[in-house]
Short mmCIF file of C-alpha atoms in Angstrom, two decimals:
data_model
loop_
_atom_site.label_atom_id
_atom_site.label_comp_id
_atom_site.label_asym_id
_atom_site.label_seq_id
_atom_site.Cartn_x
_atom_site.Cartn_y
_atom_site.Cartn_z
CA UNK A 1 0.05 -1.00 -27.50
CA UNK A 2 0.73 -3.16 -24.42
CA UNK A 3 -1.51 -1.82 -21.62
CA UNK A 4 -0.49 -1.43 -18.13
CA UNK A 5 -2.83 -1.25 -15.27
CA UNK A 6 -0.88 0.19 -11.72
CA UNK A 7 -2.60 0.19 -8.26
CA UNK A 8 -1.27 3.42 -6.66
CA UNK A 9 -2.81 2.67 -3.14
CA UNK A 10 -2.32 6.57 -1.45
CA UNK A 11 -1.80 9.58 -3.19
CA UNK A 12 1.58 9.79 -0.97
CA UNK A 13 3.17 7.35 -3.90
CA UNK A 14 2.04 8.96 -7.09
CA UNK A 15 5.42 10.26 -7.43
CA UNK A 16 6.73 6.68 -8.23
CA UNK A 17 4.56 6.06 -11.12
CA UNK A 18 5.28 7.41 -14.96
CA UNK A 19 1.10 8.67 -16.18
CA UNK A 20 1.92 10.88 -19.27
CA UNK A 21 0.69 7.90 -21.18
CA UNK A 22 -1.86 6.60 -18.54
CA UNK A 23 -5.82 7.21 -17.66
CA UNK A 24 -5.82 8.11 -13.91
CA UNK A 25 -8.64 7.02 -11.72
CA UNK A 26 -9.80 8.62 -8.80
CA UNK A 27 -11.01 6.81 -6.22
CA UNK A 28 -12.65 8.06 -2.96
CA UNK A 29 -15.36 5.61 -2.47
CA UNK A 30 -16.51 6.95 1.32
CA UNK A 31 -17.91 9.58 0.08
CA UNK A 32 -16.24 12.12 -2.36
CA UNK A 33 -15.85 10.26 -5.80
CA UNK A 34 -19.52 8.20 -5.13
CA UNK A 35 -20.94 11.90 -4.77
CA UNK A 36 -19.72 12.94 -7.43
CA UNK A 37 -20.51 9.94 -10.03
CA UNK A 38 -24.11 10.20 -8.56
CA UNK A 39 -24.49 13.93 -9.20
CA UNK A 40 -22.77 14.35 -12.39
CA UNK A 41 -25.10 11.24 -13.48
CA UNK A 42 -28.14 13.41 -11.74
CA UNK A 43 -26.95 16.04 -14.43
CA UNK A 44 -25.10 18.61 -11.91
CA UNK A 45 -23.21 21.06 -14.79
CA UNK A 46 -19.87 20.68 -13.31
CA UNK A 47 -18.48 19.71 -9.81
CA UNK A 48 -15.25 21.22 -8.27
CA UNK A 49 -13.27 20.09 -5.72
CA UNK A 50 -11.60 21.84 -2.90
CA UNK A 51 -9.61 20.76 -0.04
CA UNK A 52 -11.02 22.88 2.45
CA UNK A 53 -14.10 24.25 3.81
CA UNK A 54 -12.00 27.42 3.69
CA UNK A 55 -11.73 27.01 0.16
CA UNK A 56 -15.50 27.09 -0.87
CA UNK A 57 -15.74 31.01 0.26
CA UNK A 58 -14.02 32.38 -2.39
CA UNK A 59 -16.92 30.90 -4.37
CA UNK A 60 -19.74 32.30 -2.24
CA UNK A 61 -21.14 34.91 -4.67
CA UNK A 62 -20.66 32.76 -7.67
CA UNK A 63 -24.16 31.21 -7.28
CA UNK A 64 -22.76 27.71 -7.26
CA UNK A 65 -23.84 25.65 -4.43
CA UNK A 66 -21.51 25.10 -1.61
CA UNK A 67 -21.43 21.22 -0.12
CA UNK A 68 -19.14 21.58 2.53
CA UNK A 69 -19.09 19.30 6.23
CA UNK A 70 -17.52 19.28 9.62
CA UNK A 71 -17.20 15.99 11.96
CA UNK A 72 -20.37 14.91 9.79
CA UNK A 73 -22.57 17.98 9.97
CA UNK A 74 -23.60 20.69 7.09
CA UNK A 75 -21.24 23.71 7.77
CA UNK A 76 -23.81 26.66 8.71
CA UNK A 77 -24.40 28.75 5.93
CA UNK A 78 -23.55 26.01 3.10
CA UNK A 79 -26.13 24.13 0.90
CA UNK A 80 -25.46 20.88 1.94
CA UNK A 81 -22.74 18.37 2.94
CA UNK A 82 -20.78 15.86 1.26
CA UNK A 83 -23.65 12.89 1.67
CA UNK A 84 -24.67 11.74 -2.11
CA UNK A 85 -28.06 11.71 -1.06
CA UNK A 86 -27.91 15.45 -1.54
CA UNK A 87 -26.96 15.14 -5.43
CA UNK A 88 -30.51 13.89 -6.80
CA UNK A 89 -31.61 15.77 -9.87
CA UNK A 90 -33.89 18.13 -8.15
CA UNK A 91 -30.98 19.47 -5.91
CA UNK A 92 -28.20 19.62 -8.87
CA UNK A 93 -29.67 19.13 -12.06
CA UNK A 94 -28.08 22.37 -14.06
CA UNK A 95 -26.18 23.39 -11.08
CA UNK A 96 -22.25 23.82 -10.73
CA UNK A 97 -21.66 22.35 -7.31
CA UNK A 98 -18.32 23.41 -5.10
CA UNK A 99 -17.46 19.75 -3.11
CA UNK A 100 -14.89 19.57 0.00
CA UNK A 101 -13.24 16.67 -0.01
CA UNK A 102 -9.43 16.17 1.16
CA UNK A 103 -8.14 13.11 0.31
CA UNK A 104 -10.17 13.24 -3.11
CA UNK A 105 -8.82 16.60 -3.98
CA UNK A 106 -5.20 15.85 -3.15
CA UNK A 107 -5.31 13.04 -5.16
CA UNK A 108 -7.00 14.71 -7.95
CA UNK A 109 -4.46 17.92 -7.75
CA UNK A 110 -1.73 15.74 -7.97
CA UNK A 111 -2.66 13.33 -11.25
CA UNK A 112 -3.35 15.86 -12.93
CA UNK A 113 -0.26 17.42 -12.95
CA UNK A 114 0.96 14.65 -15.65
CA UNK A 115 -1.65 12.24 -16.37
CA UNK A 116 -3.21 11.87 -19.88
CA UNK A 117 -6.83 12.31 -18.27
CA UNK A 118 -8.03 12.19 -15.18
CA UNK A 119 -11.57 10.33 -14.47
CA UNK A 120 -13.52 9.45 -11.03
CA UNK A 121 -14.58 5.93 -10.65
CA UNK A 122 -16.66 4.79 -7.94
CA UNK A 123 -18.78 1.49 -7.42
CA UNK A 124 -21.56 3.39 -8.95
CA UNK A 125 -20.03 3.66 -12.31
CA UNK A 126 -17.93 0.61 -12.44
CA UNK A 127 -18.95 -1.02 -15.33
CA UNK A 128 -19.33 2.31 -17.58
CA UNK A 129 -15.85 3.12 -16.45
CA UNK A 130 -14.34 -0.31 -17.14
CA UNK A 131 -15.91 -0.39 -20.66
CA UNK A 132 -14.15 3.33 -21.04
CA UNK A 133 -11.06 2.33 -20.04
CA UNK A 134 -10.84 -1.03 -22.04
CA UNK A 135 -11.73 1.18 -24.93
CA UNK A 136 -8.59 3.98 -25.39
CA UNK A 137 -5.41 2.72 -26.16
CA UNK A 138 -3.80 4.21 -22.64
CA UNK A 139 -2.65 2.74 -19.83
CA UNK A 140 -4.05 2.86 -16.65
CA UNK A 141 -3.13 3.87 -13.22
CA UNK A 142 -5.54 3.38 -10.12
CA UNK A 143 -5.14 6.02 -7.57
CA UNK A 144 -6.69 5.80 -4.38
CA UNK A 145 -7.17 9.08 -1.79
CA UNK A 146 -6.70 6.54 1.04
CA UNK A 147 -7.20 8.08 4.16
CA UNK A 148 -4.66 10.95 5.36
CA UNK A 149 -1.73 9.44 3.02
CA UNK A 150 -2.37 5.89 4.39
CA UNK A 151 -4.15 2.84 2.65
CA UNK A 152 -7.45 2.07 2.92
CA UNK A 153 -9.61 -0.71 2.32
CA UNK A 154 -12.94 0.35 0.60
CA UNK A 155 -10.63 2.73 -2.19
CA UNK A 156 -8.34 -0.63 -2.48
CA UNK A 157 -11.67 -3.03 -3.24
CA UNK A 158 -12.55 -0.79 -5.66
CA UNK A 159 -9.81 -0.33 -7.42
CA UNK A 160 -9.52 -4.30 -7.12
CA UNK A 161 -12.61 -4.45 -9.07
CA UNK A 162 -11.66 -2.68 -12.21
CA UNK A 163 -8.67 -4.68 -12.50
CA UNK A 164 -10.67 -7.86 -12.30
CA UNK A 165 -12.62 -6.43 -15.22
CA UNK A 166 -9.67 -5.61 -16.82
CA UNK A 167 -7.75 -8.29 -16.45
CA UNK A 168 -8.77 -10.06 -20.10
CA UNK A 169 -7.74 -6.58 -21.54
CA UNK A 170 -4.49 -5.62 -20.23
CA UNK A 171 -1.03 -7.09 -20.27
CA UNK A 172 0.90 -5.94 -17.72
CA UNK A 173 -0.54 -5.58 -13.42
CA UNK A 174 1.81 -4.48 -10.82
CA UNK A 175 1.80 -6.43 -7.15
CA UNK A 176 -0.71 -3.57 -5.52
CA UNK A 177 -3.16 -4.53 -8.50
CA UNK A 178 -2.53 -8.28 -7.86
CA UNK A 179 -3.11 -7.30 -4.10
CA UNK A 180 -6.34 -5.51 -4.73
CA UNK A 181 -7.86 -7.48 -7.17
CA UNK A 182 -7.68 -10.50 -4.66
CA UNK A 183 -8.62 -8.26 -1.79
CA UNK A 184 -11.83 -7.60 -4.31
CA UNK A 185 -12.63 -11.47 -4.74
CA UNK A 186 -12.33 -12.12 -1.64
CA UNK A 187 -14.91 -9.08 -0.18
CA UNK A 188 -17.19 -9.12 -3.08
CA UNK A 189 -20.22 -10.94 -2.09
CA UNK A 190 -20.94 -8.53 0.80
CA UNK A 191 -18.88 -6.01 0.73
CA UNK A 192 -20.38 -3.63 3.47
CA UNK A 193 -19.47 -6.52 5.93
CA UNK A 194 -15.84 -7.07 4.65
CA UNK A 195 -15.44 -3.03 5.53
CA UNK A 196 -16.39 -3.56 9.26
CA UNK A 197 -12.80 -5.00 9.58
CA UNK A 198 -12.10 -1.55 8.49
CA UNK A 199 -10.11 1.18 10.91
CA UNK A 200 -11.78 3.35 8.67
CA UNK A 201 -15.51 2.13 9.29
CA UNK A 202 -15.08 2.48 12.98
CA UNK A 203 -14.41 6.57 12.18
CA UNK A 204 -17.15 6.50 9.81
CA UNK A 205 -19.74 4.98 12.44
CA UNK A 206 -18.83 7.57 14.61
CA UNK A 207 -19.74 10.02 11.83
CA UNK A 208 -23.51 8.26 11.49
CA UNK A 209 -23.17 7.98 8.11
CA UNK A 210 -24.21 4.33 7.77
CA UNK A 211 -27.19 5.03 5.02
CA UNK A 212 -24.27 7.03 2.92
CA UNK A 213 -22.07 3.93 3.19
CA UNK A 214 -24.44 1.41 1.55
CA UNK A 215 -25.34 3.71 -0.54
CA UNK A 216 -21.60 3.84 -2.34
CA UNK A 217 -21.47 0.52 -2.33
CA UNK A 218 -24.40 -0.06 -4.77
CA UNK A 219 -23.09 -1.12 -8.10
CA UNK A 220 -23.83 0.39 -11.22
CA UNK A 221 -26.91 2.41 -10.95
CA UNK A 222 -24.95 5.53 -12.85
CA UNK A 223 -23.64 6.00 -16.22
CA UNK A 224 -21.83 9.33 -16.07
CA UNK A 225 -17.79 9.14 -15.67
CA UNK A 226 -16.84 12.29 -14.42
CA UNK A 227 -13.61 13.73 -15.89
CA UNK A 228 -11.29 16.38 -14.82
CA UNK A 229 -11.38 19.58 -17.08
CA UNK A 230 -9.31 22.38 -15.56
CA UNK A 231 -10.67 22.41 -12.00
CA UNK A 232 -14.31 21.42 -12.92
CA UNK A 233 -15.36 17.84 -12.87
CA UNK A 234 -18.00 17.44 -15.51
CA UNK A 235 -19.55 14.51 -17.67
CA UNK A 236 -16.92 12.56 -20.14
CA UNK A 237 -18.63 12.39 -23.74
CA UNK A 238 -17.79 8.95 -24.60
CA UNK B 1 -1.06 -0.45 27.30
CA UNK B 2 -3.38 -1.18 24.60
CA UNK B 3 -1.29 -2.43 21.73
CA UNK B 4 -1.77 -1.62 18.28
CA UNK B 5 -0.03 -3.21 14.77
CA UNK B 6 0.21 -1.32 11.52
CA UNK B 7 1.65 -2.33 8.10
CA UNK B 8 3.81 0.09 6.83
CA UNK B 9 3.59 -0.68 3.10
CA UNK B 10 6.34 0.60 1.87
CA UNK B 11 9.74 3.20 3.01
CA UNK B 12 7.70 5.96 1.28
CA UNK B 13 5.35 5.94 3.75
CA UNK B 14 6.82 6.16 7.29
CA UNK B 15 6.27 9.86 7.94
CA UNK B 16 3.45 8.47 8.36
CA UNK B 17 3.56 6.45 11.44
CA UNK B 18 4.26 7.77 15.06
CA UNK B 19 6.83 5.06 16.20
CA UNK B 20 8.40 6.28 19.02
CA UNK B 21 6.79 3.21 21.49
CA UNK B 22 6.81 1.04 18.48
CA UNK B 23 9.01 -1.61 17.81
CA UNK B 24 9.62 -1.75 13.86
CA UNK B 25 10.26 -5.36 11.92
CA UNK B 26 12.03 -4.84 8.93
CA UNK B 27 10.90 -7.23 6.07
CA UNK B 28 12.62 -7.50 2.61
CA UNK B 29 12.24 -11.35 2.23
CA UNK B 30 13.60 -11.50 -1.33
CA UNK B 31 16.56 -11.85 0.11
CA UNK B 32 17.65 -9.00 2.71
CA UNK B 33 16.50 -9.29 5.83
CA UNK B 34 16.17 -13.78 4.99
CA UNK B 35 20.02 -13.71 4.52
CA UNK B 36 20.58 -11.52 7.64
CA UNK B 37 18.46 -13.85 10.22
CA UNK B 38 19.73 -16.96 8.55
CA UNK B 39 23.39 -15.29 8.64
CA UNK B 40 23.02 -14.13 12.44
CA UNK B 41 21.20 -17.52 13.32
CA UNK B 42 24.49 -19.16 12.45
CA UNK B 43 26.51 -17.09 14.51
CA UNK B 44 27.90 -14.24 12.25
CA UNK B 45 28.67 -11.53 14.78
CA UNK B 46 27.51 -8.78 13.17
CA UNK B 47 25.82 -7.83 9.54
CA UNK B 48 26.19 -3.91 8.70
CA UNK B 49 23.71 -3.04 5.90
CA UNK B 50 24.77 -0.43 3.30
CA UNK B 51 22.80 0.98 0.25
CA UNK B 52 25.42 1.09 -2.27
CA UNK B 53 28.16 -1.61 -3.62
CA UNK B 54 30.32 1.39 -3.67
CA UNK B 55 29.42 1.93 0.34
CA UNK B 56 31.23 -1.85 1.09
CA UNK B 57 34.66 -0.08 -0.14
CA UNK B 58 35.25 1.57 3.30
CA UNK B 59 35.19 -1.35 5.14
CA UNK B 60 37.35 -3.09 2.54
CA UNK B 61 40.72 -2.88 5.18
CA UNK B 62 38.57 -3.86 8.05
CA UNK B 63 38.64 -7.56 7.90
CA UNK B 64 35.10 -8.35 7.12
CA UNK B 65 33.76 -10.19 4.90
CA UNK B 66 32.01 -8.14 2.07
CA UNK B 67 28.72 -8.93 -0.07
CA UNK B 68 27.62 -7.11 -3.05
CA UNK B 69 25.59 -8.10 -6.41
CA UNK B 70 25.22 -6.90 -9.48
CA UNK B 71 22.46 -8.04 -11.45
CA UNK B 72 22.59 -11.63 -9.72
CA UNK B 73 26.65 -12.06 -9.84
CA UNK B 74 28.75 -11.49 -7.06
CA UNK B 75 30.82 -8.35 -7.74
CA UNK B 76 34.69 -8.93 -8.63
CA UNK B 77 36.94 -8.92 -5.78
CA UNK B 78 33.39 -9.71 -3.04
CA UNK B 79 33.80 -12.96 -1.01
CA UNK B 80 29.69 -13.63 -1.83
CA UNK B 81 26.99 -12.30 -2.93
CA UNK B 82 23.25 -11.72 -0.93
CA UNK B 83 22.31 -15.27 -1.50
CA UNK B 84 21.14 -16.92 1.83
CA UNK B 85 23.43 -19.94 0.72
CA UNK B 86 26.67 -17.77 1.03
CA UNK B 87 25.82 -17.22 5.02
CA UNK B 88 26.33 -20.65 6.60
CA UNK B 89 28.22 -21.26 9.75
CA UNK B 90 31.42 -22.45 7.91
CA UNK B 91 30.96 -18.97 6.03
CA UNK B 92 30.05 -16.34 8.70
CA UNK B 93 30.27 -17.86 11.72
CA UNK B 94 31.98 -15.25 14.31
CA UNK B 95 32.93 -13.04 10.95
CA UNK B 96 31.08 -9.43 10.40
CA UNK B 97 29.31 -9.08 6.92
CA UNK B 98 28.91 -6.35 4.92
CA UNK B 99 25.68 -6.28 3.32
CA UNK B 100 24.82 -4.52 0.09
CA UNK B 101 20.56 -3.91 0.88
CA UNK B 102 19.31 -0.77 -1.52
CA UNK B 103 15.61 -1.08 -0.50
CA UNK B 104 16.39 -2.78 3.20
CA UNK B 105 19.38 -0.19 3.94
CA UNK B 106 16.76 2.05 3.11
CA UNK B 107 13.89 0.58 5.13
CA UNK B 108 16.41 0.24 8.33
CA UNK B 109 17.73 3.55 8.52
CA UNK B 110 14.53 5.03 8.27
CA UNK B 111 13.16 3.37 11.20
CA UNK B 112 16.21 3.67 13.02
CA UNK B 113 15.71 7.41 13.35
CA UNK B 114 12.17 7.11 15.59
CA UNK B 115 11.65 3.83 16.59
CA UNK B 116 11.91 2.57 20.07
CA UNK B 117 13.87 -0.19 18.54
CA UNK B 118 14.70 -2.04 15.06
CA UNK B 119 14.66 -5.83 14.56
CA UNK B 120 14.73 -8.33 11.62
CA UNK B 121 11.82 -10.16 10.19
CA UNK B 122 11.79 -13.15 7.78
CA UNK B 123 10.11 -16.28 7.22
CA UNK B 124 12.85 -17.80 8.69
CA UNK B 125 12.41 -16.39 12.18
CA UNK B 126 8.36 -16.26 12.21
CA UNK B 127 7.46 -18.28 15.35
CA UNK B 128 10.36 -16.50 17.48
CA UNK B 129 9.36 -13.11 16.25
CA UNK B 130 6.17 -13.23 16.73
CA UNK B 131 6.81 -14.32 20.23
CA UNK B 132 9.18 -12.06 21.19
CA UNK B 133 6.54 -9.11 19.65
CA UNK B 134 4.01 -10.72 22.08
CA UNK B 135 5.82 -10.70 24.89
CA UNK B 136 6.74 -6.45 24.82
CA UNK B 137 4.59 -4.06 26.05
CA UNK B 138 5.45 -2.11 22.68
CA UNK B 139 3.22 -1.61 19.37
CA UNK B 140 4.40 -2.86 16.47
CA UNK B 141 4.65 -1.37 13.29
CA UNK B 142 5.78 -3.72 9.97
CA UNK B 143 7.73 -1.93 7.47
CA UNK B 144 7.86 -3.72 4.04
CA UNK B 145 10.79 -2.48 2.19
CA UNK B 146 9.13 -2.81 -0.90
CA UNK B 147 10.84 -2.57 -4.50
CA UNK B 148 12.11 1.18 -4.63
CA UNK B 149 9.31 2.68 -2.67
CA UNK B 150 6.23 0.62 -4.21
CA UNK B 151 4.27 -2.20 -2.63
CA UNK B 152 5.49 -5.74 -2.94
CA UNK B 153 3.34 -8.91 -2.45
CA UNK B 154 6.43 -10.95 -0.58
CA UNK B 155 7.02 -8.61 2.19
CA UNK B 156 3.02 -7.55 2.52
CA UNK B 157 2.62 -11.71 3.02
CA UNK B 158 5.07 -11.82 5.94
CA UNK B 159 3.78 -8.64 7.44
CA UNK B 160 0.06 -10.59 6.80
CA UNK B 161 1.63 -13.97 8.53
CA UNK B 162 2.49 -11.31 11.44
CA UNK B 163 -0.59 -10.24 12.44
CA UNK B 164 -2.49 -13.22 11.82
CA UNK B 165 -0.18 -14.27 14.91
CA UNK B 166 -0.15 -11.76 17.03
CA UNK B 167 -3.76 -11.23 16.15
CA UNK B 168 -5.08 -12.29 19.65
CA UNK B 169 -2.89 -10.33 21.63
CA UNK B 170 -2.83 -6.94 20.19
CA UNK B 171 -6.28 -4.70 20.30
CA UNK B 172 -5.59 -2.45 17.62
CA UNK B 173 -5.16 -3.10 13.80
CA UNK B 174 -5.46 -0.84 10.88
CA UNK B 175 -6.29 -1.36 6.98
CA UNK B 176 -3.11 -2.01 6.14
CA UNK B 177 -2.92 -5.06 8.52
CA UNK B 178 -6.42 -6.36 7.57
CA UNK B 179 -5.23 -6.70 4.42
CA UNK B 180 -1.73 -7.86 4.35
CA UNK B 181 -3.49 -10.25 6.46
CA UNK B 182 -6.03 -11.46 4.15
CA UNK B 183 -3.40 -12.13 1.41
CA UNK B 184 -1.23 -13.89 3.60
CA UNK B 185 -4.34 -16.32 4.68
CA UNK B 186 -5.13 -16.79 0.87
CA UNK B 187 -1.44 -17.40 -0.02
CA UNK B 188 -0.01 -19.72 2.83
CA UNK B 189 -0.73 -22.57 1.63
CA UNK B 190 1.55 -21.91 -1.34
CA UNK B 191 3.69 -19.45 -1.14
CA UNK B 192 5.89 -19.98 -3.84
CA UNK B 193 3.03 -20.31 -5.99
CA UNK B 194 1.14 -17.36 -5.31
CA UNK B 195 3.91 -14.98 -5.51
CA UNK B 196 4.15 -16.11 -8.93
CA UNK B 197 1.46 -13.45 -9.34
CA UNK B 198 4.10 -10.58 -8.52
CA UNK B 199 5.58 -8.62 -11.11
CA UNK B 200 8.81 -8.86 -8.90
CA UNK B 201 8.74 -12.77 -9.42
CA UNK B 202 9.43 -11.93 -13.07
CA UNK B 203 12.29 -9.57 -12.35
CA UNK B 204 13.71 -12.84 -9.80
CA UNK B 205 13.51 -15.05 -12.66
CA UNK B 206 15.60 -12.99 -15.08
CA UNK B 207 18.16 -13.03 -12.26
CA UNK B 208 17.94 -16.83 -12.07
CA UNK B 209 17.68 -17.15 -8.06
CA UNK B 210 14.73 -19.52 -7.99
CA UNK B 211 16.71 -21.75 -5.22
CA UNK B 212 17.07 -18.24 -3.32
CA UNK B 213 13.72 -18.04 -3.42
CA UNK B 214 12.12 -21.21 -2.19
CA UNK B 215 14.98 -21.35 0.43
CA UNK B 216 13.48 -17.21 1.68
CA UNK B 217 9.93 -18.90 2.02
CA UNK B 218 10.84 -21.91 4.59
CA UNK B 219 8.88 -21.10 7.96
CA UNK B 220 11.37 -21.01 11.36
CA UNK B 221 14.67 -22.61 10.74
CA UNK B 222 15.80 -19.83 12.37
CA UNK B 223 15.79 -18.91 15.99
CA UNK B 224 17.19 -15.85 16.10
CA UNK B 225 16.33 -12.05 15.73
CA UNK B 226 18.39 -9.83 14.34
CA UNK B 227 18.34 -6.38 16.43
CA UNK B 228 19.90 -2.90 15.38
CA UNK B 229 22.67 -1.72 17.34
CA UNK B 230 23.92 1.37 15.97
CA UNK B 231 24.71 0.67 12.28
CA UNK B 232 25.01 -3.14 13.02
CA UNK B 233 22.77 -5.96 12.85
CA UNK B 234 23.57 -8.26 16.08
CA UNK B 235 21.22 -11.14 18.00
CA UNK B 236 19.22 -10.07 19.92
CA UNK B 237 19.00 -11.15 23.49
CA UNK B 238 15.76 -12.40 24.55
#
């Protein structure tokens, strides 16, 4: 099989692109899909996303713990908030955790409507997930959650990263991956500083979630590749 | 007023953007919107843009001249084709044009809806563009028209060349920007050589327009800017 890799750079777009055959990627580096790597790697039973705080109540006497945040600040009553230094071992190991995220679950809802398989990638589990994907005989389609519908640039480096591991691998690469593999090269050797050109960063410092930032863009210190199974996220056996 | 530039990636995405005190640039380089400033730079006196080959027919008792392709040949019974070689002085000069444009039509009417007002961007008109943009007390949003709704590296680099020089006047940029930015800076000193990368440059060489090409890439032989006046493409007065 000749193997495709697609960038699909907001979730407003995944119309355009033909998954039956494809692996999807999730990618919602700041901070839903780098959570979720860390504490499916920290052994966390499952993970499910919702779009809205709203969402997590129906869940509220399931004994799952409820991560949920407003303007940067644990909703009252929840267990903790969206940062992934809440999903060590000793605050999810076993546990099924219930995760707001927006742009992640949009993005999630809507691959896997057709895709073959839906993953979550994340600079924490690049290289696992690059190894995966080089390994099955699918295509595969990048999909970043963006911000709101619109591009960003930490979801685009990182999906520019997997198709510079890729690249050797795969035949085909559509302009957005050309795009965002270059945007990658060009960012790579620091990339916290190449995000302070970011619109985005300038909302996240107002959130004071600096720590959280550098923390997602450590490479490679997980092994887990969450997948999508129904509306759990849990760990791929691979 | 505090002026801000965005990068409108592709049609899809316009909802998107609140343009009502923006002023959109079109940009379909390969070969829309470099035919139409090259065509109204040599004194056509209007270009109307249509979607459809079929769209031309009503104006086929009017007395303009009509351009539609099909897969890289002029359509039977056309007087050219959307070549920037068929629109010359000796060709257009005081003479309307119909313009068959699927993803620029598209693009155009779009903005046309919202926007404050609609002009013409190509390689061909950079300098006076960009100077005109400066001298507004407007925002500016760049709307690639893409290839059928996805992302394409020739009109992101013209969007990048954009805001790389309006850069110092403008206070506001977003992701989109920042990168089409980027690429452009990494890609001007060869144009033609680094849109080799795009998938679209594969599609351009099955339909044999190489000369189209290199002649869409050539920075300001143009002075003017096409501006949207109802469903017509005229000069703009500036």
């Amino acid at each position: 099989m000749s193997k495709k890799i697609e960038v699909c750079l907001t979730p407003a777009l995944i119309d355009l692109y033909d998954i039956e055959q494809s692996i999807v990627v999730v990618i919602d580096i700041l901070r839903a899909t780098s959570s979720i790597t860390y504490g499916i790697d920290n052994g966390a039973e499952a993970i499910i996303p919702v779009a809205h705080v709203e969402d997590c109540l129906k869940y509220s006497d399931s004994g799952f713990l409820l991560a949920a945040e407003r303007n940067g600040e644990v909703v009252a009553g929840y267990d903790f908030g969206n940062s992934p230094f809440s999903y060590t071992p000793e605050k999810v190991g076993g546990k099924t955790v219930v995760l707001t995220t927006t742009n992640g679950t949009k993005a999630l809802h809507l691959a896997q409507k057709r895709a073959h398989q839906v993953v979550i990638g994340s600079f924490l589990n690049l290289d696992t997930l690059c190894d995966y994907l080089k390994s099955q005989d699918k295509h595969v389609l990048l999909l970043c959650a963006g911000w709101k519908d619109q591009f960003n640039l930490e979801d685009t480096l990182f999906a520019g990263a997997v198709v510079n591991q890729l690249r050797q691998s795969f035949e085909h690469f559509d302009d957005s991956s050309v795009a965002a593999e270059d945007l990658y090269l060009l960012a790579k050797d620091d990339l916290r500083a190449y995000l302070r050109k970011s619109s985005h960063s300038h909302r996240l410092a107002q959130l004071n979630i600096e720590e959280d930032v550098v923390f997602c863009l450590q490479l490679n210190i997980c092994k887990a590749i969450p997948v999508l199974n129904g509306e759990s996220l849990v760990a791929l056996k691979h």
